[in-house]
Coordinates of C-alpha atoms in Angstrom, one line a residue:
X129 CA 71.0 128.3 -35.4
X130 CA 72.9 129.0 -38.7
X131 CA 72.1 132.1 -40.6
X132 CA 69.3 131.6 -43.2
X133 CA 70.1 131.9 -46.9
X134 CA 68.0 133.1 -49.8
X135 CA 68.6 131.0 -52.9
X136 CA 68.4 133.0 -56.1
X137 CA 68.0 131.3 -59.5
X138 CA 68.5 133.8 -62.4
X139 CA 68.6 132.7 -66.0
X140 CA 71.8 133.4 -67.9
X141 CA 72.4 136.8 -69.4
X142 CA 73.4 140.1 -67.9
X143 CA 69.9 141.6 -68.2
X144 CA 68.6 139.0 -65.8
X145 CA 71.6 138.2 -63.7
X146 CA 72.5 141.8 -62.7
X147 CA 68.9 142.7 -61.5
X148 CA 68.7 139.5 -59.5
X149 CA 72.0 140.1 -57.8
X150 CA 70.9 143.7 -57.0
X151 CA 67.8 142.4 -55.4
X152 CA 69.9 140.0 -53.3
X153 CA 72.1 142.9 -52.2
X154 CA 69.1 145.0 -51.2
X155 CA 67.7 142.2 -49.1
X156 CA 71.0 141.8 -47.3
X157 CA 71.1 145.5 -46.6
X158 CA 67.4 145.8 -45.6
X159 CA 66.8 142.7 -43.5
X160 CA 66.6 143.3 -39.7
X161 CA 68.0 139.8 -39.1
X162 CA 71.2 138.3 -40.6
X163 CA 70.8 136.7 -44.0
X164 CA 73.1 135.3 -46.7
X165 CA 72.5 135.0 -50.4
X166 CA 73.2 131.8 -52.4
X167 CA 73.1 132.2 -56.2
X168 CA 72.7 129.1 -58.4
X169 CA 74.5 129.8 -61.7
X170 CA 73.3 128.0 -64.8
X171 CA 75.9 127.9 -67.5
X172 CA 75.4 130.1 -70.5
X173 CA 74.1 127.8 -73.3
X174 CA 75.8 130.0 -76.0
X175 CA 77.4 133.4 -76.6
X176 CA 80.8 133.0 -74.9
X177 CA 81.1 136.8 -74.7
X178 CA 78.1 137.2 -72.5
X179 CA 79.3 134.2 -70.4
X180 CA 82.6 136.0 -69.8
X181 CA 80.6 139.1 -68.6
X182 CA 78.8 136.9 -66.0
X183 CA 82.1 135.4 -64.9
X184 CA 83.6 138.9 -64.3
X185 CA 80.5 139.9 -62.3
X186 CA 80.8 136.9 -60.1
X187 CA 84.5 137.6 -59.5
X188 CA 83.7 141.2 -58.5
X189 CA 80.9 140.1 -56.1
X190 CA 83.0 137.4 -54.5
X191 CA 85.8 140.0 -53.9
X192 CA 83.4 142.4 -52.3
X193 CA 82.7 140.0 -49.4
X194 CA 79.0 140.9 -49.0
X195 CA 77.7 137.4 -48.0
X196 CA 76.9 136.3 -51.5
X197 CA 77.9 132.7 -52.4
X198 CA 77.8 131.3 -56.0
X199 CA 77.1 127.7 -56.7
X200 CA 77.8 126.6 -60.3
X201 CA 75.3 124.0 -61.6
X202 CA 76.5 121.4 -64.1
X203 CA 75.8 121.9 -67.7
X204 CA 72.7 120.1 -69.3
X205 CA 71.8 119.8 -72.9
X206 CA 69.6 122.7 -74.0
X207 CA 66.5 122.1 -76.1
X208 CA 67.3 121.7 -79.8
X209 CA 64.0 123.0 -81.1
X210 CA 61.6 125.7 -79.8
X211 CA 59.2 128.3 -81.0
X212 CA 60.3 131.1 -78.8
X213 CA 62.7 132.1 -76.1
X214 CA 60.1 131.7 -73.4
X215 CA 59.6 128.1 -74.3
X216 CA 63.3 127.6 -74.6
X217 CA 63.9 129.0 -71.0
X218 CA 61.1 127.0 -69.5
X219 CA 62.2 123.7 -71.0
X220 CA 65.9 124.4 -70.3
X221 CA 65.4 125.1 -66.6
X222 CA 63.0 122.1 -66.3
X223 CA 66.1 120.0 -67.1
X224 CA 67.9 121.8 -64.2
X225 CA 65.2 120.8 -61.6
X226 CA 67.2 117.8 -60.3
X227 CA 70.4 119.9 -60.0
X228 CA 68.6 122.7 -58.2
X229 CA 67.0 120.3 -55.8
X230 CA 70.4 118.7 -55.1
X231 CA 72.1 122.1 -54.5
X232 CA 69.4 123.3 -52.2
X233 CA 69.2 120.0 -50.3
X234 CA 72.9 120.1 -49.8
X235 CA 72.8 123.4 -47.9
X236 CA 73.7 123.1 -44.2
X237 CA 71.7 126.2 -43.2
X238 CA 68.0 127.1 -43.2
X239 CA 66.6 128.3 -46.5
X240 CA 64.4 131.4 -46.4
X241 CA 63.1 130.9 -49.9
X242 CA 64.0 130.0 -53.5
X243 CA 63.6 133.0 -55.8
X244 CA 63.3 132.0 -59.5
X245 CA 63.4 134.1 -62.6
X246 CA 60.4 135.0 -64.7
X247 CA 60.0 131.8 -66.8
X248 CA 61.6 129.4 -64.3
X249 CA 58.5 128.2 -62.5
X250 CA 59.2 124.5 -63.4
X251 CA 61.7 124.8 -60.5
X252 CA 58.8 125.2 -58.1
X253 CA 58.6 121.4 -58.0
X254 CA 62.1 121.1 -56.5
X255 CA 61.3 123.7 -53.9
X256 CA 58.0 121.9 -53.0
X257 CA 59.8 118.6 -52.6
X258 CA 62.2 120.2 -50.2
X259 CA 59.5 122.0 -48.2
X260 CA 61.0 125.4 -49.1
X261 CA 59.0 128.5 -49.9
X262 CA 59.2 129.5 -53.6
X263 CA 59.1 133.1 -54.9
X264 CA 59.2 134.4 -58.5
X265 CA 61.1 137.6 -59.4
X266 CA 60.0 139.6 -62.4
X267 CA 62.5 142.0 -64.0
X268 CA 59.4 143.2 -65.8
X269 CA 56.4 145.4 -65.0
X270 CA 53.4 144.8 -62.8
X271 CA 51.4 144.9 -66.0
X272 CA 53.4 141.9 -67.2
X273 CA 52.7 140.2 -64.0
X274 CA 49.0 140.9 -64.4
X275 CA 49.0 139.5 -67.9
X276 CA 50.8 136.3 -66.9
X277 CA 48.4 135.7 -64.0
X278 CA 45.5 136.5 -66.4
X279 CA 46.7 134.2 -69.2
X280 CA 45.3 130.8 -67.9
X281 CA 41.7 132.2 -67.5
X282 CA 42.0 134.1 -70.8
X283 CA 43.0 130.9 -72.5
X284 CA 39.9 129.2 -71.1
X285 CA 37.6 132.0 -72.0
X286 CA 38.7 132.2 -75.6
X287 CA 38.7 128.9 -77.6
X288 CA 42.0 128.1 -79.4
X289 CA 40.4 128.4 -82.8
X290 CA 38.9 131.9 -82.0
X291 CA 40.8 135.1 -82.1
X292 CA 40.6 137.7 -79.3
X293 CA 37.6 140.0 -79.1
X294 CA 37.2 142.2 -82.1
X295 CA 36.5 145.9 -81.9
X296 CA 36.5 148.7 -84.4
X297 CA 40.2 149.2 -83.7
X298 CA 41.0 145.5 -84.0
X299 CA 41.4 142.6 -81.6
X300 CA 41.8 143.5 -77.9
X301 CA 42.6 141.6 -74.7
X302 CA 41.1 142.3 -71.3
X303 CA 43.8 142.7 -68.6
X304 CA 42.1 144.0 -65.4
X305 CA 43.5 147.3 -64.3
X306 CA 44.7 148.3 -67.8
X307 CA 43.0 150.0 -70.8
X308 CA 42.0 147.4 -73.4
X309 CA 45.2 145.9 -74.8
X310 CA 45.4 145.5 -78.6
X311 CA 46.3 141.9 -79.4
X312 CA 49.0 143.2 -81.7
X313 CA 50.8 144.6 -78.6
X314 CA 50.9 141.2 -76.7
X315 CA 54.4 139.8 -76.0
X316 CA 56.1 137.7 -78.7
X317 CA 54.8 134.2 -78.3
X318 CA 51.7 135.1 -76.5
X319 CA 50.2 136.8 -79.5
X320 CA 50.2 133.5 -81.5
X321 CA 48.1 130.9 -79.8
X322 CA 49.1 128.2 -82.2
X323 CA 52.7 127.7 -81.2
X324 CA 54.2 125.9 -78.2
X325 CA 55.6 129.1 -76.7
X326 CA 52.1 130.3 -76.1
X327 CA 51.4 127.2 -74.0
X328 CA 54.5 127.9 -71.9
X329 CA 53.3 131.4 -71.2
X330 CA 50.0 130.0 -69.9
X331 CA 51.9 127.3 -67.9
X332 CA 54.1 129.8 -66.1
X333 CA 51.2 132.1 -65.5
X334 CA 49.2 129.2 -63.9
X335 CA 52.1 128.3 -61.7
X336 CA 52.6 131.9 -60.4
X337 CA 49.6 131.3 -58.2
X338 CA 51.6 128.6 -56.3
X339 CA 54.3 131.1 -55.3
X340 CA 54.7 132.3 -51.7
X341 CA 55.1 135.8 -53.3
X342 CA 55.9 137.6 -56.5
X343 CA 58.7 140.2 -56.4
X344 CA 58.3 142.9 -59.1
X345 CA 60.8 145.4 -60.2
X346 CA 58.4 148.4 -60.2
X347 CA 57.1 151.0 -57.9
X348 CA 53.5 151.1 -56.5
X349 CA 52.9 154.6 -57.7
X350 CA 53.7 153.8 -61.3
X351 CA 51.2 151.0 -61.8
X352 CA 48.5 151.3 -59.2
X353 CA 45.6 150.0 -61.4
X354 CA 47.1 146.6 -62.2
X355 CA 48.5 146.2 -58.7
X356 CA 45.0 146.7 -57.3
X357 CA 43.5 144.2 -59.9
X358 CA 46.1 141.6 -58.8
X359 CA 45.5 142.1 -55.1
X360 CA 41.7 141.8 -55.4
X361 CA 41.8 138.6 -57.5
X362 CA 40.6 140.1 -60.8
X363 CA 43.6 138.7 -62.7
X364 CA 43.1 135.2 -61.3
X365 CA 39.3 134.8 -61.7
X366 CA 38.6 135.6 -58.1
X367 CA 41.2 133.3 -56.7
X368 CA 43.6 134.9 -54.2
X369 CA 46.8 135.9 -55.9
X370 CA 50.2 135.6 -54.1
X371 CA 51.4 138.7 -52.2
X372 CA 53.2 141.1 -54.6
X373 CA 56.2 143.0 -53.4
X374 CA 57.0 146.1 -55.5
X375 CA 60.7 146.8 -54.7
X376 CA 61.8 148.8 -57.7
X377 CA 63.3 150.5 -59.3
X378 CA 66.2 148.0 -59.1
X379 CA 68.9 149.8 -61.1
X380 CA 72.6 149.2 -60.4
X381 CA 74.7 152.3 -61.0
X382 CA 78.4 152.2 -61.3
X383 CA 80.4 155.1 -59.8
X384 CA 81.1 157.8 -62.4
X385 CA 84.6 157.6 -64.1
X386 CA 87.4 159.8 -62.7
X387 CA 87.6 163.3 -64.0
X388 CA 89.1 163.4 -67.5
X389 CA 88.0 159.8 -68.3
X390 CA 84.4 160.4 -69.4
X391 CA 83.2 158.4 -72.4
X392 CA 83.4 160.2 -75.7
X393 CA 79.6 160.3 -76.0
X394 CA 79.4 162.0 -72.6
X395 CA 82.1 164.5 -73.6
X396 CA 80.2 165.4 -76.7
X397 CA 77.0 165.9 -74.6
X398 CA 78.9 168.4 -72.4
X399 CA 79.0 170.8 -75.3
X400 CA 75.2 170.6 -76.0
X401 CA 72.5 172.8 -74.6
X402 CA 70.2 171.5 -71.7
X403 CA 67.5 169.0 -72.8
X404 CA 68.3 169.5 -76.5
X405 CA 69.4 166.1 -77.5
X406 CA 67.3 163.1 -78.4
X407 CA 69.1 159.8 -77.6
X408 CA 68.4 156.8 -79.9
X409 CA 69.5 153.5 -78.6
X410 CA 67.9 150.1 -79.3
X411 CA 69.4 148.1 -76.4
X412 CA 72.3 145.8 -76.0
X413 CA 70.9 143.3 -78.5
X414 CA 69.4 145.7 -81.0
X415 CA 70.9 146.3 -84.4
X416 CA 69.9 148.0 -87.6
X417 CA 69.8 147.0 -91.2
X418 CA 71.0 149.3 -93.9
X419 CA 67.5 150.2 -95.2
X420 CA 66.4 151.0 -91.6
X421 CA 69.5 153.0 -90.9
X422 CA 68.8 155.2 -93.9
X423 CA 65.3 155.8 -92.7
X424 CA 66.6 156.7 -89.2
X425 CA 69.1 159.1 -90.8
X426 CA 66.5 160.8 -92.8
X427 CA 64.1 161.1 -89.9
X428 CA 66.7 162.6 -87.6
X429 CA 68.1 164.9 -90.2
X430 CA 64.6 166.3 -91.1
X431 CA 63.6 166.6 -87.5
X432 CA 66.1 169.5 -87.1
X433 CA 66.9 168.4 -83.6
X434 CA 70.2 167.4 -82.0
X435 CA 70.8 163.7 -81.6
X436 CA 73.0 161.0 -80.2
X437 CA 72.4 157.7 -82.1
X438 CA 73.9 154.4 -81.1
X439 CA 74.1 152.4 -84.4
X440 CA 75.0 148.7 -84.3
X441 CA 75.4 146.2 -87.1
X442 CA 74.2 142.6 -87.5
X443 CA 75.7 139.8 -85.4
X444 CA 78.4 137.6 -86.7
X445 CA 77.1 134.2 -88.0
X446 CA 76.3 131.9 -85.0
X447 CA 76.1 134.9 -82.6
X448 CA 73.3 137.1 -81.3
X449 CA 75.6 139.9 -80.2
X450 CA 75.5 143.0 -82.5
X451 CA 78.7 144.0 -84.2
X452 CA 80.0 147.6 -84.2
X453 CA 78.3 149.7 -86.8
X454 CA 79.9 150.3 -90.2
X455 CA 79.1 154.0 -90.7
X456 CA 80.3 154.0 -94.3
X457 CA 78.1 151.2 -95.2
X458 CA 75.0 151.9 -93.1
X459 CA 74.6 155.7 -93.4
X460 CA 73.5 157.7 -96.5
X461 CA 76.2 159.5 -98.3
X462 CA 76.9 162.9 -96.8
X463 CA 74.8 162.4 -93.7
X464 CA 77.6 162.8 -91.2
X465 CA 78.9 165.9 -92.9
X466 CA 75.5 167.5 -93.1
X467 CA 74.7 166.8 -89.4
X468 CA 78.1 167.2 -87.8
X469 CA 77.2 170.4 -85.9
X470 CA 74.2 168.8 -84.2
X471 CA 74.6 165.0 -84.2
X472 CA 76.8 162.2 -83.1
X473 CA 76.5 158.6 -84.4
X474 CA 78.3 156.1 -82.1
X475 CA 78.9 152.7 -83.7
X476 CA 79.6 150.7 -80.6
X477 CA 78.2 150.0 -77.1
X478 CA 77.6 153.2 -75.2
X479 CA 77.1 154.0 -71.4
X480 CA 73.4 154.3 -71.5
X481 CA 72.8 155.3 -67.9
X482 CA 75.5 158.0 -68.0
X483 CA 74.0 159.4 -71.2
X484 CA 70.5 159.4 -69.9
X485 CA 71.7 161.1 -66.7
X486 CA 73.3 164.0 -68.7
X487 CA 71.5 167.3 -68.6
X488 CA 71.7 167.7 -72.4
X489 CA 69.5 164.7 -73.0
X490 CA 65.8 165.7 -73.5
X491 CA 64.3 162.5 -75.0
X492 CA 65.0 158.8 -75.4
X493 CA 64.0 156.6 -78.4
X494 CA 64.1 153.2 -76.7
X495 CA 63.5 149.6 -77.5
X496 CA 61.3 149.4 -74.4
X497 CA 63.3 146.8 -72.4
X498 CA 62.0 147.2 -68.8
X499 CA 65.5 148.0 -67.4
X500 CA 65.9 150.8 -70.0
X501 CA 62.4 152.1 -69.1
X502 CA 63.2 152.2 -65.4
X503 CA 66.5 154.0 -66.0
X504 CA 64.7 156.6 -68.1
X505 CA 62.0 157.1 -65.4
X506 CA 64.6 157.3 -62.6
X507 CA 66.5 160.0 -64.6
X508 CA 63.3 161.8 -65.7
X509 CA 63.8 161.4 -69.5
X510 CA 60.5 161.1 -71.6
X511 CA 60.5 158.4 -74.2
X512 CA 59.5 157.4 -77.8
X513 CA 58.9 153.7 -77.9
X514 CA 60.5 151.5 -80.6
X515 CA 59.8 147.9 -79.4
X516 CA 61.7 145.1 -81.1
X517 CA 60.5 141.8 -79.4
X518 CA 59.8 139.9 -76.2
X519 CA 57.4 142.0 -74.1
X520 CA 58.5 145.3 -75.5
X521 CA 55.4 146.0 -77.6
X522 CA 53.3 145.5 -74.5
X523 CA 55.6 147.8 -72.6
X524 CA 55.3 150.4 -75.4
X525 CA 51.6 150.3 -75.2
X526 CA 51.8 150.8 -71.4
X527 CA 54.2 153.7 -71.6
X528 CA 51.8 155.6 -73.8
X529 CA 48.3 154.5 -72.8
X530 CA 48.8 153.3 -69.2
X531 CA 51.5 155.6 -67.8
X532 CA 51.6 158.7 -70.1
X533 CA 55.4 158.9 -70.1
X534 CA 56.0 158.5 -73.8
X535 CA 55.0 160.0 -77.2
X536 CA 53.7 157.3 -79.6
X537 CA 55.4 156.2 -82.8
X538 CA 54.1 153.7 -85.3
X539 CA 56.2 150.6 -85.5
X540 CA 55.4 148.0 -88.2
X541 CA 55.6 144.7 -86.3
X542 CA 54.8 142.8 -89.5
X543 CA 57.8 144.3 -91.2
X544 CA 60.4 143.3 -88.5
X545 CA 59.5 146.4 -86.5
X546 CA 60.3 148.8 -89.3
X547 CA 59.9 152.6 -88.8
X548 CA 59.6 155.0 -91.7
X549 CA 61.6 158.2 -91.7
X550 CA 58.5 160.4 -91.6
X551 CA 57.2 158.5 -88.5
X552 CA 60.5 159.0 -86.6
X553 CA 60.7 162.6 -87.7
X554 CA 57.2 163.2 -86.4
X555 CA 57.7 161.5 -83.1
X556 CA 61.0 163.3 -82.4
X557 CA 59.4 166.7 -83.3
X558 CA 56.3 165.9 -81.1
X559 CA 58.5 165.1 -78.1
X560 CA 61.2 167.8 -78.5
X561 CA 59.2 170.8 -80.0
X562 CA 57.3 171.4 -76.7
X563 CA 53.7 170.7 -77.9
X564 CA 50.9 170.6 -75.3
X565 CA 50.9 166.8 -75.5
X566 CA 54.7 166.6 -75.1
X567 CA 54.5 168.9 -72.0
X568 CA 52.1 166.6 -70.4
X569 CA 54.4 163.6 -71.1
X570 CA 57.3 165.6 -69.6
X571 CA 55.3 166.6 -66.5
X572 CA 54.3 163.0 -66.0
X573 CA 57.8 161.8 -66.4
X574 CA 59.1 164.3 -63.9
X575 CA 56.5 163.2 -61.5
X576 CA 57.5 159.6 -61.9
X577 CA 61.2 160.5 -61.4
X578 CA 60.2 162.1 -58.0
X579 CA 58.0 159.0 -57.2
X580 CA 60.9 156.6 -58.0
X581 CA 63.3 158.5 -55.7
X582 CA 60.7 158.7 -52.9
X583 CA 59.8 155.0 -53.2
X584 CA 63.3 153.8 -52.2
X585 CA 63.7 156.3 -49.3
X586 CA 63.1 155.2 -45.7
X587 CA 59.3 154.8 -45.4
X588 CA 58.8 154.9 -49.2
X589 CA 56.6 152.3 -50.9
X590 CA 59.4 150.1 -52.2
X591 CA 61.4 150.4 -49.0
X592 CA 58.4 149.2 -47.0
X593 CA 57.7 146.4 -49.5
X594 CA 61.3 145.2 -49.3
X595 CA 61.1 145.2 -45.5
X596 CA 57.9 143.1 -45.6
X597 CA 59.6 140.7 -48.1
X598 CA 62.6 140.2 -45.8
X599 CA 60.4 139.6 -42.8
X600 CA 58.3 137.0 -44.7
X601 CA 61.5 135.3 -45.9
X602 CA 63.1 135.1 -42.4
X603 CA 59.9 133.8 -40.8
X604 CA 59.5 131.1 -43.5
X605 CA 63.1 129.9 -43.3
X606 CA 63.3 126.1 -42.9
X607 CA 65.9 123.4 -43.2
X608 CA 65.4 121.7 -46.6
X609 CA 64.2 118.1 -46.5
X610 CA 66.9 115.6 -47.6

């Protein structure tokens, strides 16, 4: 019998494509029986720079000879109107269903399963028609999984014209296994029940219950409450939820550069005392307006602490990729001179993982993308949340209230996530000055670093979950119907 293959269907974009590939590699390495990986590649609908990054990744993987094959799907017309990226992805991949079906049906080997990305559940129809098991992979938290599973029943419980339950602190949402979630912290699109994106959230959450399993990039020790709530049906109104496989943290690390070729940011950190630098980076897509940059500069300067600040400028017209920062335009006059002994402002992309791994870094002001959160936990760096969009406000709430690995900072979501200088100053001081609350955050972060390392070792929770997943996939392998 031919070797079974696992079909992976990531959405475009490095932040989704790389973690999905990494999961495939781990399944190849962990499976007790031979497997191959088939990746269905959807063309990037825009942003040629990102598309070239994906092309280079594919070239590298094909050259490595690890049993990963790439099948490029034909282009389809993307939606021309949408109310949010979640609606856009869901409708876009819906148009790919015939192509996915044809690609899987054309495989000459048994298919162990089709693993789709977070908002790609419209592709479940193609898998069902072919008689192939369908799984969903979340590059997000178990808390996000719980919210998606909960969303259909939450939608039924609260009429469309009624806001979520009001308390003295504002509207809250009940997600089993979590503290009451402020409605203001819900993911973009899910907080506004009057737009189409909201309906696509609920649609995807409903379809999650059809999956043969849900693969989550987390560790069991990080989110035990929500994982327990999912397992016992509290997130699905008593209906049995699919098996959840916590296989994280899925973090690809490149080998360090040769001696003498370290990045300039890393060389600067080499001259700083241990745990003395706060690292401020708002992700690969985050950029800063001039007024906001002035507030950040004032907050960092007044905090008195050492800092490494990645400052990016607005994208070019028609692009979503930030430009290199213009330090002359974006920074207050004299700021660089006044802080040159204790700060570095870097105006371009920076090697985030290398920076977080450096002994001089003692805190991380982060946009709360889940990949960045996992990197910070893996490397034991406590955080200050500065969410910008997507599910990041929800992640920020969880970091503080659910996991205890971050110091809170007030971010004004209604003002495009603006942060005042005094707020940043206070958060940096709270984290870096060694207060009792900060010590607890550091202790919790250190414990999570140890838990992450243990989870991926032989016999650890993620290692065992990955083994269970591989066994379930191999057992379920079938020849797709034609």
